[in-house]
PDB file of C-alpha atoms in Angstrom:
ATOM      1  CA  MET A 162      13.719  30.799  15.752  1.00 42.00           C
ATOM      2  CA  LYS A 163      11.573  29.243  18.445  1.00 40.00           C
ATOM      3  CA  ILE A 164      14.200  26.643  19.292  1.00 36.00           C
ATOM      4  CA  ASN A 165      16.984  29.224  19.627  1.00 41.00           C
ATOM      5  CA  LYS A 166      14.774  31.440  21.774  1.00 38.00           C
ATOM      6  CA  LYS A 167      13.992  28.612  24.183  1.00 39.00           C
ATOM      7  CA  ILE A 168      17.633  27.660  24.503  1.00 35.00           C
ATOM      8  CA  LYS A 169      18.623  31.239  25.303  1.00 36.00           C
ATOM      9  CA  ASN A 170      15.885  31.630  27.921  1.00 35.00           C
ATOM     10  CA  GLY A 171      16.817  28.308  29.487  1.00 32.00           C
ATOM     11  CA  ILE A 172      20.413  29.412  29.955  1.00 29.00           C
ATOM     12  CA  PHE A 173      19.356  32.815  31.271  1.00 29.00           C
ATOM     13  CA  ILE A 174      17.002  31.344  33.909  1.00 26.00           C
ATOM     14  CA  ALA A 175      19.600  28.880  35.121  1.00 29.00           C
ATOM     15  CA  ILE A 176      22.033  31.717  35.801  1.00 25.00           C
ATOM     16  CA  VAL A 177      19.423  33.738  37.703  1.00 32.00           C
ATOM     17  CA  ALA A 178      18.466  30.717  39.807  1.00 33.00           C
ATOM     18  CA  GLY A 179      22.083  30.272  40.815  1.00 35.00           C
ATOM     19  CA  SER A 180      22.334  33.914  41.836  1.00 33.00           C
ATOM     20  CA  LEU A 181      19.263  33.563  44.046  1.00 37.00           C
ATOM     21  CA  CYS A 182      21.056  31.083  46.275  1.00 38.00           C
ATOM     22  CA  ILE A 183      23.895  33.489  46.800  1.00 39.00           C
ATOM     23  CA  GLY A 184      22.418  36.984  46.915  1.00 42.00           C
ATOM     24  CA  GLY A 185      18.764  36.761  47.910  1.00 45.00           C
ATOM     25  CA  THR A 186      15.557  37.500  46.017  1.00 46.00           C
ATOM     26  CA  MET A 187      15.498  38.480  42.339  1.00 48.00           C
ATOM     27  CA  ALA A 188      12.592  38.854  39.950  1.00 49.00           C
ATOM     28  CA  TYR A 189      12.442  36.731  36.786  1.00 48.00           C
ATOM     29  CA  LEU A 190      12.299  38.595  33.540  1.00 50.00           C
ATOM     30  CA  THR A 191      10.803  36.217  31.015  1.00 41.00           C
ATOM     31  CA  ASP A 192       9.515  36.276  27.510  1.00 46.00           C
ATOM     32  CA  ARG A 193       7.726  33.747  25.325  1.00 48.00           C
ATOM     33  CA  GLU A 194       7.379  33.751  21.615  1.00 49.00           C
ATOM     34  CA  GLU A 195       5.592  31.307  19.349  1.00 55.00           C
ATOM     35  CA  THR A 196       5.716  30.934  15.601  1.00 49.00           C
ATOM     36  CA  VAL A 197       3.181  29.025  13.539  1.00 58.00           C
ATOM     37  CA  ASN A 198       4.637  27.845  10.237  1.00 57.00           C
ATOM     38  CA  GLU A 199       2.196  27.002   7.484  1.00 56.00           C
ATOM     39  CA  PHE A 200       3.218  24.517   4.807  1.00 58.00           C
ATOM     40  CA  THR A 201       1.499  23.836   1.512  1.00 52.00           C
ATOM     41  CA  VAL A 202       1.873  20.340   0.132  1.00 57.00           C
ATOM     42  CA  GLY A 203       3.079  20.398  -3.454  1.00 63.00           C
ATOM     43  CA  LYS A 204       1.721  18.445  -6.366  1.00 79.00           C
ATOM     44  CA  ILE A 205       3.367  16.473  -9.151  1.00 86.00           C
ATOM     45  CA  ASP A 206       1.153  16.378 -12.213  1.00 89.00           C
ATOM     46  CA  ILE A 207       1.983  16.013 -15.899  1.00 92.00           C
ATOM     47  CA  GLN A 208       0.276  15.824 -19.262  1.00 93.00           C
ATOM     48  CA  LEU A 209       1.432  13.624 -22.141  1.00 94.00           C
ATOM     49  CA  LEU A 210       1.131  15.474 -25.449  1.00 93.00           C
ATOM     50  CA  GLU A 211       1.428  14.306 -29.065  1.00 94.00           C
ATOM     51  CA  PRO A 212       0.427  17.390 -31.089  1.00 94.00           C
ATOM     52  CA  HIS A 213       0.977  15.888 -34.538  1.00 93.00           C
ATOM     53  CA  TRP A 214      -0.325  12.379 -33.885  1.00 89.00           C
ATOM     54  CA  LYS A 215      -3.478  11.732 -35.928  1.00 87.00           C
ATOM     55  CA  PRO A 216      -4.628   8.128 -35.463  1.00 83.00           C
ATOM     56  CA  GLU A 217      -7.313   8.407 -38.116  1.00 81.00           C
ATOM     57  CA  GLU A 218      -4.624   9.029 -40.735  1.00 78.00           C
ATOM     58  CA  ASN A 219      -2.463   6.053 -39.817  1.00 80.00           C
ATOM     59  CA  LYS A 220      -4.437   3.060 -40.974  1.00 81.00           C
ATOM     60  CA  ASN A 221      -3.474   0.533 -43.663  1.00 84.00           C
ATOM     61  CA  LEU A 222       0.258   1.042 -43.200  1.00 87.00           C
ATOM     62  CA  VAL A 223       2.712   0.197 -45.948  1.00 90.00           C
ATOM     63  CA  PRO A 224       6.388  -0.798 -45.497  1.00 91.00           C
ATOM     64  CA  THR A 225       8.778   2.086 -44.659  1.00 93.00           C
ATOM     65  CA  GLN A 226       5.870   4.477 -44.074  1.00 93.00           C
ATOM     66  CA  GLU A 227       6.674   7.454 -41.838  1.00 95.00           C
ATOM     67  CA  ILE A 228       4.108   8.281 -39.166  1.00 93.00           C
ATOM     68  CA  LEU A 229       4.101  11.630 -37.372  1.00 94.00           C
ATOM     69  CA  LYS A 230       4.286  11.017 -33.637  1.00 94.00           C
ATOM     70  CA  ASP A 231       5.917  13.503 -31.266  1.00 95.00           C
ATOM     71  CA  PRO A 232       5.533  12.583 -27.570  1.00 96.00           C
ATOM     72  CA  GLN A 233       6.360  15.321 -25.070  1.00 95.00           C
ATOM     73  CA  ILE A 234       5.542  16.133 -21.464  1.00 95.00           C
ATOM     74  CA  LYS A 235       4.041  19.261 -19.918  1.00 94.00           C
ATOM     75  CA  ASN A 236       4.463  19.914 -16.203  1.00 94.00           C
ATOM     76  CA  THR A 237       0.955  20.856 -15.031  1.00 92.00           C
ATOM     77  CA  GLY A 238       1.804  20.461 -11.348  1.00 91.00           C
ATOM     78  CA  GLN A 239       3.303  22.768  -8.751  1.00 91.00           C
ATOM     79  CA  ASN A 240       6.776  21.288  -8.271  1.00 91.00           C
ATOM     80  CA  ASP A 241       9.929  20.862 -10.322  1.00 92.00           C
ATOM     81  CA  ALA A 242      10.254  17.312 -11.618  1.00 92.00           C
ATOM     82  CA  PHE A 243      12.433  14.787 -13.377  1.00 91.00           C
ATOM     83  CA  VAL A 244      10.381  13.455 -16.287  1.00 94.00           C
ATOM     84  CA  TYR A 245      10.586  10.276 -18.331  1.00 94.00           C
ATOM     85  CA  LEU A 246       9.028   8.707 -21.406  1.00 95.00           C
ATOM     86  CA  GLU A 247       8.578   4.977 -21.924  1.00 94.00           C
ATOM     87  CA  VAL A 248       8.041   3.718 -25.472  1.00 95.00           C
ATOM     88  CA  ALA A 249       6.968   0.151 -26.267  1.00 95.00           C
ATOM     89  CA  VAL A 250       7.848  -0.984 -29.792  1.00 96.00           C
ATOM     90  CA  PRO A 251       6.164  -4.185 -31.029  1.00 95.00           C
ATOM     91  CA  VAL A 252       8.512  -7.017 -32.032  1.00 97.00           C
ATOM     92  CA  ARG A 253       7.546  -9.798 -34.448  1.00 95.00           C
ATOM     93  CA  ASN A 254       9.333 -12.716 -36.095  1.00 95.00           C
ATOM     94  CA  VAL A 255       9.143 -11.555 -39.716  1.00 95.00           C
ATOM     95  CA  ILE A 256      10.964 -11.460 -43.039  1.00 94.00           C
ATOM     96  CA  THR A 257      12.160  -7.996 -44.059  1.00 94.00           C
ATOM     97  CA  ALA A 258      14.127  -6.392 -46.872  1.00 92.00           C
ATOM     98  CA  ASP A 259      17.095  -4.028 -46.709  1.00 90.00           C
ATOM     99  CA  ARG A 260      17.353  -0.671 -48.507  1.00 88.00           C
ATOM    100  CA  GLU A 261      18.439  -2.346 -51.722  1.00 88.00           C
ATOM    101  CA  GLY A 262      15.495  -4.725 -51.596  1.00 87.00           C
ATOM    102  CA  ASN A 263      17.514  -7.764 -50.562  1.00 91.00           C
ATOM    103  CA  ARG A 264      15.520 -10.259 -48.553  1.00 93.00           C
ATOM    104  CA  ILE A 265      16.527 -10.719 -44.890  1.00 92.00           C
ATOM    105  CA  ASN A 266      15.745 -14.041 -43.257  1.00 94.00           C
ATOM    106  CA  LYS A 267      12.961 -14.226 -40.708  1.00 94.00           C
ATOM    107  CA  LYS A 268      14.008 -12.954 -37.289  1.00 95.00           C
ATOM    108  CA  ASN A 269      12.637 -10.959 -34.371  1.00 96.00           C
ATOM    109  CA  THR A 270      12.342  -7.422 -35.672  1.00 96.00           C
ATOM    110  CA  GLU A 271      11.209  -4.164 -34.116  1.00 97.00           C
ATOM    111  CA  LEU A 272       8.344  -3.071 -36.329  1.00 95.00           C
ATOM    112  CA  PHE A 273       8.930   0.653 -35.821  1.00 95.00           C
ATOM    113  CA  THR A 274      12.097   2.712 -35.447  1.00 97.00           C
ATOM    114  CA  PHE A 275      12.662   6.257 -34.192  1.00 97.00           C
ATOM    115  CA  SER A 276      15.503   8.688 -33.537  1.00 98.00           C
ATOM    116  CA  ALA A 277      15.595  10.152 -30.033  1.00 98.00           C
ATOM    117  CA  GLY A 278      16.237  13.874 -29.628  1.00 98.00           C
ATOM    118  CA  LYS A 279      19.447  15.226 -28.080  1.00 97.00           C
ATOM    119  CA  GLU A 280      17.658  16.447 -24.952  1.00 98.00           C
ATOM    120  CA  TRP A 281      16.734  12.892 -23.959  1.00 98.00           C
ATOM    121  CA  THR A 282      18.959  10.148 -22.500  1.00 98.00           C
ATOM    122  CA  LEU A 283      18.258   6.422 -22.750  1.00 98.00           C
ATOM    123  CA  LEU A 284      18.091   4.853 -19.286  1.00 97.00           C
ATOM    124  CA  GLN A 285      17.212   1.299 -20.233  1.00 96.00           C
ATOM    125  CA  SER A 286      15.816  -0.954 -22.946  1.00 97.00           C
ATOM    126  CA  VAL A 287      14.227  -4.275 -22.027  1.00 97.00           C
ATOM    127  CA  GLN A 288      12.229  -6.974 -23.744  1.00 96.00           C
ATOM    128  CA  LYS A 289       8.723  -7.324 -22.297  1.00 95.00           C
ATOM    129  CA  GLU A 290       6.618 -10.020 -23.918  1.00 92.00           C
ATOM    130  CA  GLU A 291       6.172  -8.952 -27.566  1.00 94.00           C
ATOM    131  CA  ASN A 292       7.591  -5.451 -27.107  1.00 96.00           C
ATOM    132  CA  LYS A 293      10.971  -3.768 -26.799  1.00 97.00           C
ATOM    133  CA  VAL A 294      10.489  -1.124 -24.128  1.00 97.00           C
ATOM    134  CA  TYR A 295      12.698   1.967 -24.044  1.00 97.00           C
ATOM    135  CA  THR A 296      12.841   4.381 -21.105  1.00 96.00           C
ATOM    136  CA  TYR A 297      14.264   7.872 -21.597  1.00 97.00           C
ATOM    137  CA  ALA A 298      14.968  10.666 -19.113  1.00 97.00           C
ATOM    138  CA  TYR A 299      14.733  14.334 -20.008  1.00 98.00           C
ATOM    139  CA  ASN A 300      18.091  16.083 -19.614  1.00 97.00           C
ATOM    140  CA  LYS A 301      16.626  19.036 -17.723  1.00 96.00           C
ATOM    141  CA  ILE A 302      14.535  19.514 -14.612  1.00 95.00           C
ATOM    142  CA  LEU A 303      11.051  20.386 -15.828  1.00 95.00           C
ATOM    143  CA  LYS A 304       9.550  23.368 -14.035  1.00 95.00           C
ATOM    144  CA  PRO A 305       5.811  24.041 -13.637  1.00 95.00           C
ATOM    145  CA  SER A 306       4.114  25.049 -16.916  1.00 96.00           C
ATOM    146  CA  GLU A 307       7.145  24.023 -18.980  1.00 97.00           C
ATOM    147  CA  THR A 308       6.994  21.457 -21.795  1.00 97.00           C
ATOM    148  CA  THR A 309       9.795  19.167 -22.931  1.00 97.00           C
ATOM    149  CA  SER A 310      11.029  18.902 -26.464  1.00 98.00           C
ATOM    150  CA  PRO A 311       9.602  15.858 -28.284  1.00 98.00           C
ATOM    151  CA  LEU A 312      11.377  12.553 -27.657  1.00 97.00           C
ATOM    152  CA  PHE A 313      11.123  12.000 -31.418  1.00 97.00           C
ATOM    153  CA  GLU A 314       9.228  13.505 -34.355  1.00 97.00           C
ATOM    154  CA  LYS A 315       8.138  10.357 -36.193  1.00 96.00           C
ATOM    155  CA  VAL A 316       8.285   6.577 -36.280  1.00 96.00           C
ATOM    156  CA  ILE A 317       9.056   4.509 -39.377  1.00 95.00           C
ATOM    157  CA  PHE A 318       7.343   1.229 -40.146  1.00 94.00           C
ATOM    158  CA  ALA A 319       9.756  -1.603 -40.948  1.00 95.00           C
ATOM    159  CA  ASN A 320      10.243  -2.864 -44.494  1.00 94.00           C
ATOM    160  CA  ILE A 321       8.139  -5.974 -43.983  1.00 93.00           C
ATOM    161  CA  ILE A 322       7.679  -8.464 -46.812  1.00 90.00           C
ATOM    162  CA  GLU A 323       3.964  -8.408 -47.610  1.00 87.00           C
ATOM    163  CA  GLY A 324       1.523 -11.021 -46.397  1.00 88.00           C
ATOM    164  CA  GLN A 325       2.936 -11.503 -42.872  1.00 89.00           C
ATOM    165  CA  LEU A 326       1.052  -8.951 -40.790  1.00 87.00           C
ATOM    166  CA  ASP A 327      -2.012  -8.324 -42.927  1.00 82.00           C
ATOM    167  CA  ALA A 328      -4.940  -6.797 -40.997  1.00 78.00           C
ATOM    168  CA  GLN A 329      -3.082  -6.932 -37.676  1.00 84.00           C
ATOM    169  CA  LYS A 330      -3.537  -4.009 -35.307  1.00 87.00           C
ATOM    170  CA  LEU A 331      -0.218  -2.607 -34.151  1.00 89.00           C
ATOM    171  CA  SER A 332       0.488   0.099 -31.607  1.00 89.00           C
ATOM    172  CA  VAL A 333       3.399   2.026 -30.128  1.00 92.00           C
ATOM    173  CA  PRO A 334       2.155   2.938 -26.648  1.00 92.00           C
ATOM    174  CA  VAL A 335       3.914   5.758 -24.810  1.00 94.00           C
ATOM    175  CA  LYS A 336       3.837   6.374 -21.060  1.00 92.00           C
ATOM    176  CA  ALA A 337       5.011   9.476 -19.219  1.00 93.00           C
ATOM    177  CA  TYR A 338       6.382   9.575 -15.683  1.00 91.00           C
ATOM    178  CA  ALA A 339       7.374  12.379 -13.321  1.00 92.00           C
ATOM    179  CA  ILE A 340       9.270  12.285 -10.039  1.00 90.00           C
ATOM    180  CA  GLN A 341       9.792  15.240  -7.737  1.00 90.00           C
ATOM    181  CA  SER A 342      13.314  16.582  -8.216  1.00 87.00           C
ATOM    182  CA  THR A 343      13.709  17.617  -4.572  1.00 84.00           C
ATOM    183  CA  ASN A 344      15.383  15.015  -2.326  1.00 81.00           C
ATOM    184  CA  THR A 345      15.267  12.198  -4.884  1.00 80.00           C
ATOM    185  CA  GLY A 346      18.237  12.593  -7.202  1.00 76.00           C
ATOM    186  CA  GLY A 347      21.108  13.115  -4.794  1.00 77.00           C
ATOM    187  CA  ASN A 348      23.193  16.251  -4.435  1.00 76.00           C
ATOM    188  CA  SER A 349      25.943  15.726  -6.983  1.00 72.00           C
ATOM    189  CA  GLY A 350      26.390  14.983 -10.649  1.00 84.00           C
ATOM    190  CA  SER A 351      24.528  16.208 -13.700  1.00 91.00           C
ATOM    191  CA  VAL A 352      20.766  16.444 -14.009  1.00 93.00           C
ATOM    192  CA  VAL A 353      20.853  13.224 -16.034  1.00 93.00           C
ATOM    193  CA  GLU A 354      22.707  11.391 -13.262  1.00 93.00           C
ATOM    194  CA  GLN A 355      20.255  12.731 -10.706  1.00 92.00           C
ATOM    195  CA  ALA A 356      17.345  11.663 -12.905  1.00 93.00           C
ATOM    196  CA  LYS A 357      18.844   8.156 -13.122  1.00 92.00           C
ATOM    197  CA  THR A 358      19.140   7.998  -9.328  1.00 91.00           C
ATOM    198  CA  ALA A 359      15.552   9.164  -8.856  1.00 89.00           C
ATOM    199  CA  PHE A 360      14.303   6.648 -11.427  1.00 90.00           C
ATOM    200  CA  GLN A 361      16.145   3.800  -9.713  1.00 89.00           C
ATOM    201  CA  LYS A 362      14.567   4.777  -6.397  1.00 86.00           C
ATOM    202  CA  TYR A 363      11.183   4.733  -8.113  1.00 84.00           C
ATOM    203  CA  MET A 364      11.871   1.280  -9.546  1.00 84.00           C
ATOM    204  CA  ASN A 365      13.019  -0.063  -6.168  1.00 84.00           C
ATOM    205  CA  GLN A 366       9.939   1.379  -4.490  1.00 81.00           C
ATOM    206  CA  ASN A 367       7.600  -0.254  -6.989  1.00 76.00           C
ATOM    207  CA  GLN A 368       9.182  -3.693  -7.230  1.00 70.00           C
ATOM    208  CA  GLY A 369       6.765  -6.497  -6.525  1.00 54.00           C
TER     209      GLY A 369
END
């Protein structure tokens, strides 16, 4: 508004100045207008929830035990966001058994398995030290006060032959991430594709 007003006045004054040279004295009719725009900086903030996770009930695990664990993200900030969950599953070189009880030779095995929900898309899975790390993107833009569906409902402990991991402390750490959805995911493609683009930008920004 201010820019357009200045341009119009500039053109108008130039015409009047030219007329002065030809026809004598003229008075300038001028106007000035100023607009002050106030901007509020947004905020990206999330909360990682696991409503059914009860650590006190998950000690002394036995093979094939199911453990309730339901990670989800709540947007507690002020801006729409792409959100992600990272799950690190411990890997050990162990002997296991199949469903029929047949012994499987020792090999690197993920000690817990899970089934991801349909509203989540796997972006990458990488080996990091003694963990297999999975990163998932939520298939929708998460608005303020909204909560995602759980990435999964439970994890299942592997069918480990006894005596290999006795008294060891195991964990399946989960991390939640959020990236503003405005100006980060590109202008085309599905929400998932945009979330991938935003995540790659985040990774590039945080390399090194």
